[in-house]
């Protein structure tokens, strides 16, 4: 059985199938060398990952990873697909790009959460320990010769 790699906040799946050096200590690409679990909270990116990895040894989970035992969480989707957040404070501090450029005291990423372009949704959640346990059980069930 292959080892498992979790790609938390998988986005477009670049880490999963790319040969870049972000995780130099693992064999690349992950899809060929590991059982991969991609976790992505953004609904559109989750749908894209499901299509991209259909028929491959990749499990795609629609969830935000949290440390709470809640079923859902508020999530703000930025126009920049790499900057979405569960942080209500970060989303509330958002501003237009022009406001951000004019005010050097604003947070460095405030323009990424422009209220005019940031969308609020509710997404499912999982704790990392729950995710690991569910993945182990699912893989044991599919790899058991006597089941």
Coordinates of C-alpha atoms in Angstrom, one line a residue:
X1 CA 0.0 0.0 0.0
X2 CA 1.2 3.5 -0.9
X3 CA 1.9 6.1 1.8
X4 CA -0.6 8.9 2.1
X5 CA 0.0 12.6 1.4
X6 CA -2.5 15.3 2.4
X7 CA -2.6 18.4 0.3
X8 CA -4.4 20.8 2.6
X9 CA -5.8 23.8 0.7
X10 CA -5.1 22.1 -2.5
X11 CA -6.3 25.0 -4.6
X12 CA -5.8 23.9 -8.3
X13 CA -3.7 20.8 -7.4
X14 CA -0.4 22.3 -8.3
X15 CA 1.4 20.7 -5.4
X16 CA -0.2 17.4 -6.0
X17 CA 0.9 16.9 -9.6
X18 CA 3.8 19.3 -10.1
X19 CA 7.5 18.5 -10.1
X20 CA 8.4 21.7 -8.2
X21 CA 10.7 21.9 -5.2
X22 CA 8.2 23.1 -2.5
X23 CA 8.3 19.7 -0.8
X24 CA 11.8 18.4 -1.8
X25 CA 11.7 15.7 0.8
X26 CA 8.9 13.8 -1.0
X27 CA 9.0 11.9 -4.2
X28 CA 7.5 13.9 -7.1
X29 CA 5.0 14.0 -8.5
X30 CA 2.8 12.9 -5.6
X31 CA 0.1 11.3 -7.8
X32 CA 2.6 8.7 -9.1
X33 CA 4.2 7.9 -5.7
X34 CA 1.5 8.3 -3.0
X35 CA -2.2 8.0 -2.3
X36 CA -3.1 11.7 -2.2
X37 CA -5.9 13.4 -0.3
X38 CA -6.6 16.9 -1.6
X39 CA -8.6 19.1 0.8
X40 CA -10.1 22.3 -0.7
X41 CA -12.9 24.5 0.8
X42 CA -13.6 26.7 -2.3
X43 CA -16.6 25.1 -4.0
X44 CA -15.4 25.9 -7.6
X45 CA -11.9 24.7 -7.0
X46 CA -13.2 21.6 -5.3
X47 CA -15.3 20.8 -8.4
X48 CA -12.3 21.4 -10.7
X49 CA -10.1 19.1 -8.6
X50 CA -12.8 16.3 -8.8
X51 CA -12.8 16.6 -12.6
X52 CA -9.0 16.8 -12.8
X53 CA -8.3 13.7 -10.6
X54 CA -11.3 11.6 -11.7
X55 CA -10.0 8.0 -12.2
X56 CA -6.6 8.8 -10.5
X57 CA -5.4 7.7 -7.0
X58 CA -6.4 11.0 -5.5
X59 CA -9.3 11.5 -3.0
X60 CA -10.8 15.0 -3.1
X61 CA -12.5 16.4 0.1
X62 CA -14.6 19.5 0.2
X63 CA -13.8 21.1 3.5
X64 CA -11.9 23.7 5.4
X65 CA -9.5 22.2 8.0
X66 CA -10.3 23.7 11.4
X67 CA -9.5 22.9 15.1
X68 CA -13.2 23.0 16.0
X69 CA -15.8 20.2 16.0
X70 CA -18.2 22.3 13.9
X71 CA -20.0 21.1 10.8
X72 CA -19.5 24.3 8.8
X73 CA -17.6 27.6 8.9
X74 CA -17.9 31.0 7.2
X75 CA -15.5 31.3 4.3
X76 CA -14.6 34.4 2.2
X77 CA -13.6 33.7 -1.4
X78 CA -11.2 36.3 -2.7
X79 CA -10.9 37.3 -6.3
X80 CA -7.4 35.9 -6.0
X81 CA -7.9 32.1 -5.8
X82 CA -4.8 31.8 -3.5
X83 CA -6.1 34.2 -0.8
X84 CA -9.4 33.0 0.5
X85 CA -9.9 32.8 4.2
X86 CA -11.9 31.6 7.2
X87 CA -10.9 34.8 9.1
X88 CA -13.8 37.2 9.6
X89 CA -11.3 39.8 10.7
X90 CA -9.2 39.5 7.6
X91 CA -12.2 39.7 5.3
X92 CA -13.6 42.7 7.2
X93 CA -10.3 44.6 6.8
X94 CA -10.5 44.4 3.0
X95 CA -10.4 47.4 0.8
X96 CA -10.0 48.3 -2.9
X97 CA -6.6 48.2 -4.5
X98 CA -6.6 52.0 -4.8
X99 CA -7.4 52.4 -1.1
X100 CA -4.6 49.9 -0.2
X101 CA -2.0 51.7 -2.4
X102 CA -3.0 55.1 -0.8
X103 CA -2.7 53.9 2.8
X104 CA 0.6 52.2 3.8
X105 CA -0.8 51.5 7.3
X106 CA -3.3 48.9 5.9
X107 CA -2.4 45.2 6.2
X108 CA -0.2 44.0 3.3
X109 CA -3.0 41.8 1.9
X110 CA -6.0 44.0 2.6
X111 CA -6.6 44.6 -1.2
X112 CA -7.1 40.8 -1.7
X113 CA -10.4 41.1 0.3
X114 CA -12.1 43.9 -1.5
X115 CA -15.7 43.9 -0.4
X116 CA -16.8 44.4 -3.9
X117 CA -15.2 41.2 -5.2
X118 CA -15.0 39.0 -2.1
X119 CA -17.8 36.4 -1.8
X120 CA -19.0 34.9 1.5
X121 CA -20.1 31.3 1.6
X122 CA -20.5 28.5 4.2
X123 CA -18.3 25.4 3.8
X124 CA -18.0 22.1 5.5
X125 CA -15.2 21.5 8.0
X126 CA -13.0 18.7 9.1
X127 CA -10.4 18.4 11.8
X128 CA -7.1 17.0 10.7
X129 CA -7.2 14.1 13.1
X130 CA -10.7 13.2 11.8
X131 CA -9.6 13.4 8.2
X132 CA -6.6 11.1 8.8
X133 CA -8.8 8.6 10.6
X134 CA -11.5 8.6 7.9
X135 CA -8.8 8.2 5.2
X136 CA -7.1 5.3 7.1
X137 CA -10.5 3.5 7.5
X138 CA -11.4 4.0 3.8
X139 CA -8.1 2.7 2.6
X140 CA -8.1 -0.3 4.9
X141 CA -11.5 -1.2 3.7
X142 CA -10.5 -1.0 0.0
X143 CA -7.2 -2.8 0.6
X144 CA -8.5 -5.7 2.8
X145 CA -8.4 -9.0 0.9
X146 CA -10.9 -10.6 3.4
X147 CA -13.5 -7.8 3.5

